[in-house]
Amino acid sequence: MSIPHKGEKVNLPTKLLADFYTNDTLTIARQLLGQHLVRLYQGQRLSGRITEVEAYIGEEDQACHASCGLTARNAPMYGRPGYTYVYLIYGMYHCLNIVTEPDGYPAAVLIRALEPLEGIAQMQALRGPQHPRRNLTRGPGRLCQALAIDRTLNHIDLCAEEGLLWLEATPPVPDNRVGRSPRIGVRGDTAALTVPWRFYIRDSPWISGKS
DNA sequence: CGCTTGATGTCCT
DNA sequence: GGACATCAAGCGA
């Protein structure tokens, strides 16, 4: 990195800090759209722009892993906001969540899709070269594979000084670019199936399901 | 200890 | 549109 001249403006990427994660879950889910997720993997930056997320809020939300109360697996959801919750699904894929709400209240936002930005060749290698570029980070399981995210990154602090995973601030996505829908692939009562807690960037090719 | 089950993705027809 | 891979958590016995 070059040394800026006097008065020259430097736009260093700004890591999102604890105050970002103190908002309520739906607000955070909405604000996560457009932010950059950065993974430091073998000293290399792998990153993507968040294009699709889903909120899971409280024990009353039957689609939420915390709907059956506190367990060893979902414990991170009950912890402090700004931490990760990574779990294994279907025995072979991982899902990345960002924990929200104060200590003691279980909630999180699932990252469902990214637009690939940095380290694309490495991501392709991690995914397997036979897969099309379009599917690189489109879907919660795929993006974790592309960014080498597994349970070793479960329950880590996204605001840590020298972490392996964090978010970087970007200009907000305007409201007219944001779509909402029910969540994908969930089970539960009518509320769980219909509540519009999925947020996505409209018309982005980098989202799962349909726009 | 054995049985069930996913907040998914891939491949096949 | 449907089969299925693959495993740890969760739960009942």
PDB file of C-alpha atoms (C1' of nucleotides) in Angstrom:
ATOM      1  CA  MET A   1       0.000   0.000   0.000  1.00  0.00           C
ATOM      2  CA  SER A   2       1.406   3.389  -0.960  1.00  0.00           C
ATOM      3  CA  ILE A   3       1.807   6.263   1.456  1.00  0.00           C
ATOM      4  CA  PRO A   4      -0.753   8.986   0.709  1.00  0.00           C
ATOM      5  CA  HIS A   5       0.427  12.510  -0.006  1.00  0.00           C
ATOM      6  CA  LYS A   6      -0.522  15.220   2.417  1.00  0.00           C
ATOM      7  CA  GLY A   7      -4.197  15.994   2.036  1.00  0.00           C
ATOM      8  CA  GLU A   8      -4.810  13.070  -0.261  1.00  0.00           C
ATOM      9  CA  LYS A   9      -7.979  11.230   0.516  1.00  0.00           C
ATOM     10  CA  VAL A  10      -7.562   7.580   1.439  1.00  0.00           C
ATOM     11  CA  ASN A  11     -10.522   5.288   1.304  1.00  0.00           C
ATOM     12  CA  LEU A  12      -9.381   2.405   3.425  1.00  0.00           C
ATOM     13  CA  PRO A  13     -11.983  -0.311   3.639  1.00  0.00           C
ATOM     14  CA  THR A  14     -13.820   0.166   6.922  1.00  0.00           C
ATOM     15  CA  LYS A  15     -14.491  -2.878   9.019  1.00  0.00           C
ATOM     16  CA  LEU A  16     -17.965  -2.862  10.512  1.00  0.00           C
ATOM     17  CA  LEU A  17     -17.658  -2.591  14.278  1.00  0.00           C
ATOM     18  CA  ALA A  18     -19.795  -3.593  17.226  1.00  0.00           C
ATOM     19  CA  ASP A  19     -22.297  -0.735  16.921  1.00  0.00           C
ATOM     20  CA  PHE A  20     -23.460  -2.081  13.549  1.00  0.00           C
ATOM     21  CA  TYR A  21     -24.557  -5.295  15.220  1.00  0.00           C
ATOM     22  CA  THR A  22     -26.532  -3.664  18.046  1.00  0.00           C
ATOM     23  CA  ASN A  23     -29.544  -2.870  15.869  1.00  0.00           C
ATOM     24  CA  ASP A  24     -32.596  -5.106  15.670  1.00  0.00           C
ATOM     25  CA  THR A  25     -32.351  -8.189  13.462  1.00  0.00           C
ATOM     26  CA  LEU A  26     -34.570  -7.073  10.570  1.00  0.00           C
ATOM     27  CA  THR A  27     -32.756  -3.735  10.325  1.00  0.00           C
ATOM     28  CA  ILE A  28     -29.398  -5.485  10.282  1.00  0.00           C
ATOM     29  CA  ALA A  29     -30.624  -7.968   7.665  1.00  0.00           C
ATOM     30  CA  ARG A  30     -31.704  -5.088   5.440  1.00  0.00           C
ATOM     31  CA  GLN A  31     -28.468  -3.170   6.016  1.00  0.00           C
ATOM     32  CA  LEU A  32     -26.300  -6.207   5.317  1.00  0.00           C
ATOM     33  CA  LEU A  33     -27.278  -6.030   1.648  1.00  0.00           C
ATOM     34  CA  GLY A  34     -24.398  -4.556  -0.327  1.00  0.00           C
ATOM     35  CA  GLN A  35     -21.825  -4.959   2.462  1.00  0.00           C
ATOM     36  CA  HIS A  36     -18.670  -6.841   1.655  1.00  0.00           C
ATOM     37  CA  LEU A  37     -17.956 -10.126   3.405  1.00  0.00           C
ATOM     38  CA  VAL A  38     -14.200 -10.668   3.638  1.00  0.00           C
ATOM     39  CA  ARG A  39     -12.496 -13.968   4.399  1.00  0.00           C
ATOM     40  CA  LEU A  40      -8.747 -14.131   4.993  1.00  0.00           C
ATOM     41  CA  TYR A  41      -7.718 -17.545   3.660  1.00  0.00           C
ATOM     42  CA  GLN A  42      -4.046 -18.548   3.566  1.00  0.00           C
ATOM     43  CA  GLY A  43      -3.149 -14.874   3.705  1.00  0.00           C
ATOM     44  CA  GLN A  44      -5.365 -14.059   0.746  1.00  0.00           C
ATOM     45  CA  ARG A  45      -8.513 -11.958   0.665  1.00  0.00           C
ATOM     46  CA  LEU A  46     -11.618 -13.755  -0.586  1.00  0.00           C
ATOM     47  CA  SER A  47     -14.587 -11.443  -0.671  1.00  0.00           C
ATOM     48  CA  GLY A  48     -18.051 -10.868  -2.011  1.00  0.00           C
ATOM     49  CA  ARG A  49     -20.884  -8.384  -1.909  1.00  0.00           C
ATOM     50  CA  ILE A  50     -23.869  -9.604   0.077  1.00  0.00           C
ATOM     51  CA  THR A  51     -26.893  -9.925  -2.201  1.00  0.00           C
ATOM     52  CA  GLU A  52     -29.302 -12.107  -0.217  1.00  0.00           C
ATOM     53  CA  VAL A  53     -29.968 -12.739   3.485  1.00  0.00           C
ATOM     54  CA  GLU A  54     -32.614 -14.210   5.774  1.00  0.00           C
ATOM     55  CA  ALA A  55     -33.521 -13.345   9.362  1.00  0.00           C
ATOM     56  CA  TYR A  56     -34.237 -15.937  12.059  1.00  0.00           C
ATOM     57  CA  ILE A  57     -35.643 -14.408  15.209  1.00  0.00           C
ATOM     58  CA  GLY A  58     -36.422 -15.937  18.588  1.00  0.00           C
ATOM     59  CA  GLU A  59     -37.715 -19.221  19.956  1.00  0.00           C
ATOM     60  CA  GLU A  60     -41.220 -18.445  18.663  1.00  0.00           C
ATOM     61  CA  ASP A  61     -39.936 -18.517  15.076  1.00  0.00           C
ATOM     62  CA  GLN A  62     -40.436 -22.175  14.183  1.00  0.00           C
ATOM     63  CA  ALA A  63     -37.958 -21.948  11.312  1.00  0.00           C
ATOM     64  CA  CYS A  64     -35.269 -20.774  13.728  1.00  0.00           C
ATOM     65  CA  HIS A  65     -32.803 -23.274  15.130  1.00  0.00           C
ATOM     66  CA  ALA A  66     -33.599 -21.853  18.561  1.00  0.00           C
ATOM     67  CA  SER A  67     -37.284 -22.839  18.324  1.00  0.00           C
ATOM     68  CA  CYS A  68     -36.583 -25.827  20.580  1.00  0.00           C
ATOM     69  CA  GLY A  69     -34.651 -23.803  23.118  1.00  0.00           C
ATOM     70  CA  LEU A  70     -30.964 -23.586  23.916  1.00  0.00           C
ATOM     71  CA  THR A  71     -28.815 -26.498  22.747  1.00  0.00           C
ATOM     72  CA  ALA A  72     -25.122 -27.068  22.196  1.00  0.00           C
ATOM     73  CA  ARG A  73     -25.478 -26.394  18.478  1.00  0.00           C
ATOM     74  CA  ASN A  74     -27.512 -23.192  18.560  1.00  0.00           C
ATOM     75  CA  ALA A  75     -25.717 -21.701  21.584  1.00  0.00           C
ATOM     76  CA  PRO A  76     -23.954 -19.037  19.472  1.00  0.00           C
ATOM     77  CA  MET A  77     -27.362 -17.613  18.536  1.00  0.00           C
ATOM     78  CA  TYR A  78     -27.959 -16.908  22.210  1.00  0.00           C
ATOM     79  CA  GLY A  79     -24.611 -15.186  22.574  1.00  0.00           C
ATOM     80  CA  ARG A  80     -23.391 -11.689  21.863  1.00  0.00           C
ATOM     81  CA  PRO A  81     -24.216 -10.029  18.512  1.00  0.00           C
ATOM     82  CA  GLY A  82     -21.502  -9.619  15.915  1.00  0.00           C
ATOM     83  CA  TYR A  83     -20.360 -13.222  16.218  1.00  0.00           C
ATOM     84  CA  THR A  84     -20.719 -16.018  13.687  1.00  0.00           C
ATOM     85  CA  TYR A  85     -22.971 -19.043  13.867  1.00  0.00           C
ATOM     86  CA  VAL A  86     -21.774 -21.680  11.409  1.00  0.00           C
ATOM     87  CA  TYR A  87     -23.418 -25.086  11.240  1.00  0.00           C
ATOM     88  CA  LEU A  88     -23.285 -28.191   9.073  1.00  0.00           C
ATOM     89  CA  ILE A  89     -26.388 -28.941   7.027  1.00  0.00           C
ATOM     90  CA  TYR A  90     -27.281 -32.197   5.269  1.00  0.00           C
ATOM     91  CA  GLY A  91     -23.981 -33.660   6.337  1.00  0.00           C
ATOM     92  CA  MET A  92     -21.967 -31.813   3.708  1.00  0.00           C
ATOM     93  CA  TYR A  93     -22.613 -28.093   3.480  1.00  0.00           C
ATOM     94  CA  HIS A  94     -22.106 -25.241   5.901  1.00  0.00           C
ATOM     95  CA  CYS A  95     -24.275 -22.203   6.493  1.00  0.00           C
ATOM     96  CA  LEU A  96     -22.961 -18.854   7.754  1.00  0.00           C
ATOM     97  CA  ASN A  97     -25.042 -16.718  10.080  1.00  0.00           C
ATOM     98  CA  ILE A  98     -24.376 -13.395  11.754  1.00  0.00           C
ATOM     99  CA  VAL A  99     -25.649 -13.331  15.314  1.00  0.00           C
ATOM    100  CA  THR A 100     -27.901 -10.429  16.316  1.00  0.00           C
ATOM    101  CA  GLU A 101     -29.800  -9.193  19.390  1.00  0.00           C
ATOM    102  CA  PRO A 102     -28.393  -8.884  22.906  1.00  0.00           C
ATOM    103  CA  ASP A 103     -26.833 -11.714  24.849  1.00  0.00           C
ATOM    104  CA  GLY A 104     -29.545 -14.174  25.884  1.00  0.00           C
ATOM    105  CA  TYR A 105     -31.950 -13.602  22.982  1.00  0.00           C
ATOM    106  CA  PRO A 106     -31.507 -16.043  20.058  1.00  0.00           C
ATOM    107  CA  ALA A 107     -31.462 -14.463  16.589  1.00  0.00           C
ATOM    108  CA  ALA A 108     -29.247 -14.392  13.515  1.00  0.00           C
ATOM    109  CA  VAL A 109     -29.083 -13.485   9.848  1.00  0.00           C
ATOM    110  CA  LEU A 110     -28.253 -16.219   7.330  1.00  0.00           C
ATOM    111  CA  ILE A 111     -26.035 -15.131   4.441  1.00  0.00           C
ATOM    112  CA  ARG A 112     -27.628 -16.765   1.389  1.00  0.00           C
ATOM    113  CA  ALA A 113     -25.709 -15.312  -1.553  1.00  0.00           C
ATOM    114  CA  LEU A 114     -22.806 -13.086  -2.584  1.00  0.00           C
ATOM    115  CA  GLU A 115     -21.543 -11.382  -5.694  1.00  0.00           C
ATOM    116  CA  PRO A 116     -17.914 -12.570  -5.985  1.00  0.00           C
ATOM    117  CA  LEU A 117     -15.356  -9.757  -5.768  1.00  0.00           C
ATOM    118  CA  GLU A 118     -11.830 -10.742  -4.698  1.00  0.00           C
ATOM    119  CA  GLY A 119      -9.972 -14.053  -4.961  1.00  0.00           C
ATOM    120  CA  ILE A 120     -12.309 -15.465  -7.563  1.00  0.00           C
ATOM    121  CA  ALA A 121      -9.762 -17.968  -8.901  1.00  0.00           C
ATOM    122  CA  GLN A 122      -9.197 -19.332  -5.393  1.00  0.00           C
ATOM    123  CA  MET A 123     -12.934 -19.529  -4.792  1.00  0.00           C
ATOM    124  CA  GLN A 124     -13.378 -21.452  -8.025  1.00  0.00           C
ATOM    125  CA  ALA A 125     -10.678 -23.880  -6.929  1.00  0.00           C
ATOM    126  CA  LEU A 126     -12.347 -24.363  -3.541  1.00  0.00           C
ATOM    127  CA  ARG A 127     -15.695 -25.021  -5.181  1.00  0.00           C
ATOM    128  CA  GLY A 128     -14.350 -27.300  -7.883  1.00  0.00           C
ATOM    129  CA  PRO A 129     -13.501 -26.085 -11.381  1.00  0.00           C
ATOM    130  CA  GLN A 130     -16.305 -28.043 -13.024  1.00  0.00           C
ATOM    131  CA  HIS A 131     -18.961 -25.819 -11.517  1.00  0.00           C
ATOM    132  CA  PRO A 132     -20.202 -22.794 -13.478  1.00  0.00           C
ATOM    133  CA  ARG A 133     -19.072 -19.335 -12.365  1.00  0.00           C
ATOM    134  CA  ARG A 134     -22.670 -18.353 -11.832  1.00  0.00           C
ATOM    135  CA  ASN A 135     -22.985 -20.835  -8.980  1.00  0.00           C
ATOM    136  CA  LEU A 136     -19.782 -19.719  -7.250  1.00  0.00           C
ATOM    137  CA  THR A 137     -21.442 -17.966  -4.306  1.00  0.00           C
ATOM    138  CA  ARG A 138     -25.151 -18.297  -5.100  1.00  0.00           C
ATOM    139  CA  GLY A 139     -26.647 -20.211  -2.165  1.00  0.00           C
ATOM    140  CA  PRO A 140     -25.662 -20.556   1.506  1.00  0.00           C
ATOM    141  CA  GLY A 141     -23.825 -23.851   1.055  1.00  0.00           C
ATOM    142  CA  ARG A 142     -22.005 -22.772  -2.068  1.00  0.00           C
ATOM    143  CA  LEU A 143     -20.718 -19.502  -0.659  1.00  0.00           C
ATOM    144  CA  CYS A 144     -19.305 -21.237   2.394  1.00  0.00           C
ATOM    145  CA  GLN A 145     -17.486 -23.675   0.132  1.00  0.00           C
ATOM    146  CA  ALA A 146     -16.135 -20.829  -2.021  1.00  0.00           C
ATOM    147  CA  LEU A 147     -14.890 -18.884   1.011  1.00  0.00           C
ATOM    148  CA  ALA A 148     -13.596 -21.931   2.906  1.00  0.00           C
ATOM    149  CA  ILE A 149     -16.022 -21.349   5.765  1.00  0.00           C
ATOM    150  CA  ASP A 150     -16.597 -24.313   8.054  1.00  0.00           C
ATOM    151  CA  ARG A 151     -17.216 -24.923  11.726  1.00  0.00           C
ATOM    152  CA  THR A 152     -13.697 -23.843  12.655  1.00  0.00           C
ATOM    153  CA  LEU A 153     -15.141 -20.367  12.066  1.00  0.00           C
ATOM    154  CA  ASN A 154     -18.159 -21.004  14.289  1.00  0.00           C
ATOM    155  CA  HIS A 155     -18.726 -18.509  17.102  1.00  0.00           C
ATOM    156  CA  ILE A 156     -15.917 -16.105  16.189  1.00  0.00           C
ATOM    157  CA  ASP A 157     -15.972 -12.336  16.643  1.00  0.00           C
ATOM    158  CA  LEU A 158     -16.509 -10.443  13.366  1.00  0.00           C
ATOM    159  CA  CYS A 159     -15.097  -7.326  15.019  1.00  0.00           C
ATOM    160  CA  ALA A 160     -11.874  -8.972  16.196  1.00  0.00           C
ATOM    161  CA  GLU A 161      -8.675  -7.012  15.665  1.00  0.00           C
ATOM    162  CA  GLU A 162      -6.976  -9.646  13.509  1.00  0.00           C
ATOM    163  CA  GLY A 163      -9.734 -12.015  12.555  1.00  0.00           C
ATOM    164  CA  LEU A 164     -10.216 -14.359   9.613  1.00  0.00           C
ATOM    165  CA  LEU A 165     -13.695 -13.106   8.749  1.00  0.00           C
ATOM    166  CA  TRP A 166     -15.284  -9.662   8.866  1.00  0.00           C
ATOM    167  CA  LEU A 167     -17.563  -7.208   7.066  1.00  0.00           C
ATOM    168  CA  GLU A 168     -16.547  -4.002   5.334  1.00  0.00           C
ATOM    169  CA  ALA A 169     -18.831  -0.986   4.998  1.00  0.00           C
ATOM    170  CA  THR A 170     -20.201   0.082   1.624  1.00  0.00           C
ATOM    171  CA  PRO A 171     -22.693   2.733   0.514  1.00  0.00           C
ATOM    172  CA  PRO A 172     -26.262   1.660   1.356  1.00  0.00           C
ATOM    173  CA  VAL A 173     -28.401  -0.120  -1.227  1.00  0.00           C
ATOM    174  CA  PRO A 174     -31.424   2.129  -1.960  1.00  0.00           C
ATOM    175  CA  ASP A 175     -34.861   0.884  -0.968  1.00  0.00           C
ATOM    176  CA  ASN A 176     -36.041   0.581  -4.542  1.00  0.00           C
ATOM    177  CA  ARG A 177     -33.304  -1.991  -5.146  1.00  0.00           C
ATOM    178  CA  VAL A 178     -34.336  -4.185  -2.214  1.00  0.00           C
ATOM    179  CA  GLY A 179     -36.786  -7.060  -2.517  1.00  0.00           C
ATOM    180  CA  ARG A 180     -38.406  -9.100   0.241  1.00  0.00           C
ATOM    181  CA  SER A 181     -40.017 -12.521   0.300  1.00  0.00           C
ATOM    182  CA  PRO A 182     -40.737 -15.479   2.568  1.00  0.00           C
ATOM    183  CA  ARG A 183     -37.693 -17.544   3.504  1.00  0.00           C
ATOM    184  CA  ILE A 184     -36.503 -20.417   1.360  1.00  0.00           C
ATOM    185  CA  GLY A 185     -36.428 -24.057   2.367  1.00  0.00           C
ATOM    186  CA  VAL A 186     -37.854 -23.619   5.855  1.00  0.00           C
ATOM    187  CA  ARG A 187     -40.387 -25.715   7.745  1.00  0.00           C
ATOM    188  CA  GLY A 188     -42.748 -24.700  10.509  1.00  0.00           C
ATOM    189  CA  ASP A 189     -46.141 -23.101  11.087  1.00  0.00           C
ATOM    190  CA  THR A 190     -47.863 -20.633   8.769  1.00  0.00           C
ATOM    191  CA  ALA A 191     -46.013 -17.712  10.303  1.00  0.00           C
ATOM    192  CA  ALA A 192     -42.637 -19.311   9.695  1.00  0.00           C
ATOM    193  CA  LEU A 193     -43.548 -20.076   6.080  1.00  0.00           C
ATOM    194  CA  THR A 194     -44.998 -16.683   5.197  1.00  0.00           C
ATOM    195  CA  VAL A 195     -43.174 -13.993   7.148  1.00  0.00           C
ATOM    196  CA  PRO A 196     -41.155 -11.878   4.648  1.00  0.00           C
ATOM    197  CA  TRP A 197     -37.787 -12.108   6.331  1.00  0.00           C
ATOM    198  CA  ARG A 198     -35.739 -12.784   3.203  1.00  0.00           C
ATOM    199  CA  PHE A 199     -34.044  -9.669   1.789  1.00  0.00           C
ATOM    200  CA  TYR A 200     -32.295  -9.528  -1.563  1.00  0.00           C
ATOM    201  CA  ILE A 201     -30.951  -7.092  -4.123  1.00  0.00           C
ATOM    202  CA  ARG A 202     -33.486  -6.964  -6.940  1.00  0.00           C
ATOM    203  CA  ASP A 203     -32.300  -7.920 -10.389  1.00  0.00           C
ATOM    204  CA  SER A 204     -28.947  -9.164  -9.120  1.00  0.00           C
ATOM    205  CA  PRO A 205     -27.871 -12.303 -10.981  1.00  0.00           C
ATOM    206  CA  TRP A 206     -26.136 -13.363  -7.770  1.00  0.00           C
ATOM    207  CA  ILE A 207     -29.121 -14.523  -5.745  1.00  0.00           C
ATOM    208  CA  SER A 208     -30.583 -17.982  -5.174  1.00  0.00           C
ATOM    209  CA  GLY A 209     -34.132 -18.872  -6.053  1.00  0.00           C
ATOM    210  CA  LYS A 210     -36.084 -16.390  -8.099  1.00  0.00           C
ATOM    211  CA  SER A 211     -36.072 -12.632  -7.787  1.00  0.00           C
TER     212      SER A 211
ATOM    213  C1'  DC B   1     -26.601 -46.378  22.061  1.00  0.00           C
ATOM    214  C1'  DG B   2     -29.430 -46.330  17.831  1.00  0.00           C
ATOM    215  C1'  DC B   3     -32.609 -43.640  15.027  1.00  0.00           C
ATOM    216  C1'  DT B   4     -34.112 -39.373  12.777  1.00  0.00           C
ATOM    217  C1'  DT B   5     -33.432 -35.208  10.474  1.00  0.00           C
ATOM    218  C1'  DG B   6     -32.246 -31.118   8.219  1.00  0.00           C
ATOM    219  C1'  DA B   7     -32.177 -22.743   6.994  1.00  0.00           C
ATOM    220  C1'  DT B   8     -28.663 -27.699   0.496  1.00  0.00           C
ATOM    221  C1'  DG B   9     -26.675 -28.796  -3.832  1.00  0.00           C
ATOM    222  C1'  DT B  10     -25.856 -31.961  -7.588  1.00  0.00           C
ATOM    223  C1'  DC B  11     -26.894 -35.140 -10.842  1.00  0.00           C
ATOM    224  C1'  DC B  12     -30.148 -37.790 -13.393  1.00  0.00           C
ATOM    225  C1'  DT B  13     -34.397 -38.521 -16.224  1.00  0.00           C
TER     226       DT B  13
ATOM    227  C1'  DG C   1     -39.253 -32.771 -10.940  1.00  0.00           C
ATOM    228  C1'  DG C   2     -37.061 -36.315  -8.053  1.00  0.00           C
ATOM    229  C1'  DA C   3     -33.296 -39.193  -5.868  1.00  0.00           C
ATOM    230  C1'  DC C   4     -29.612 -38.951  -2.953  1.00  0.00           C
ATOM    231  C1'  DA C   5     -25.155 -37.824  -0.776  1.00  0.00           C
ATOM    232  C1'  DT C   6     -23.429 -37.638   4.259  1.00  0.00           C
ATOM    233  C1'  DC C   7     -22.974 -36.450   9.337  1.00  0.00           C
ATOM    234  C1'  DA C   8     -23.478 -34.335  13.866  1.00  0.00           C
ATOM    235  C1'  DA C   9     -26.924 -32.717  16.850  1.00  0.00           C
ATOM    236  C1'  DG C  10     -30.773 -33.946  19.294  1.00  0.00           C
ATOM    237  C1'  DC C  11     -33.639 -37.025  21.426  1.00  0.00           C
ATOM    238  C1'  DG C  12     -35.813 -41.126  23.170  1.00  0.00           C
ATOM    239  C1'  DA C  13     -34.650 -45.676  25.039  1.00  0.00           C
TER     240       DA C  13
END
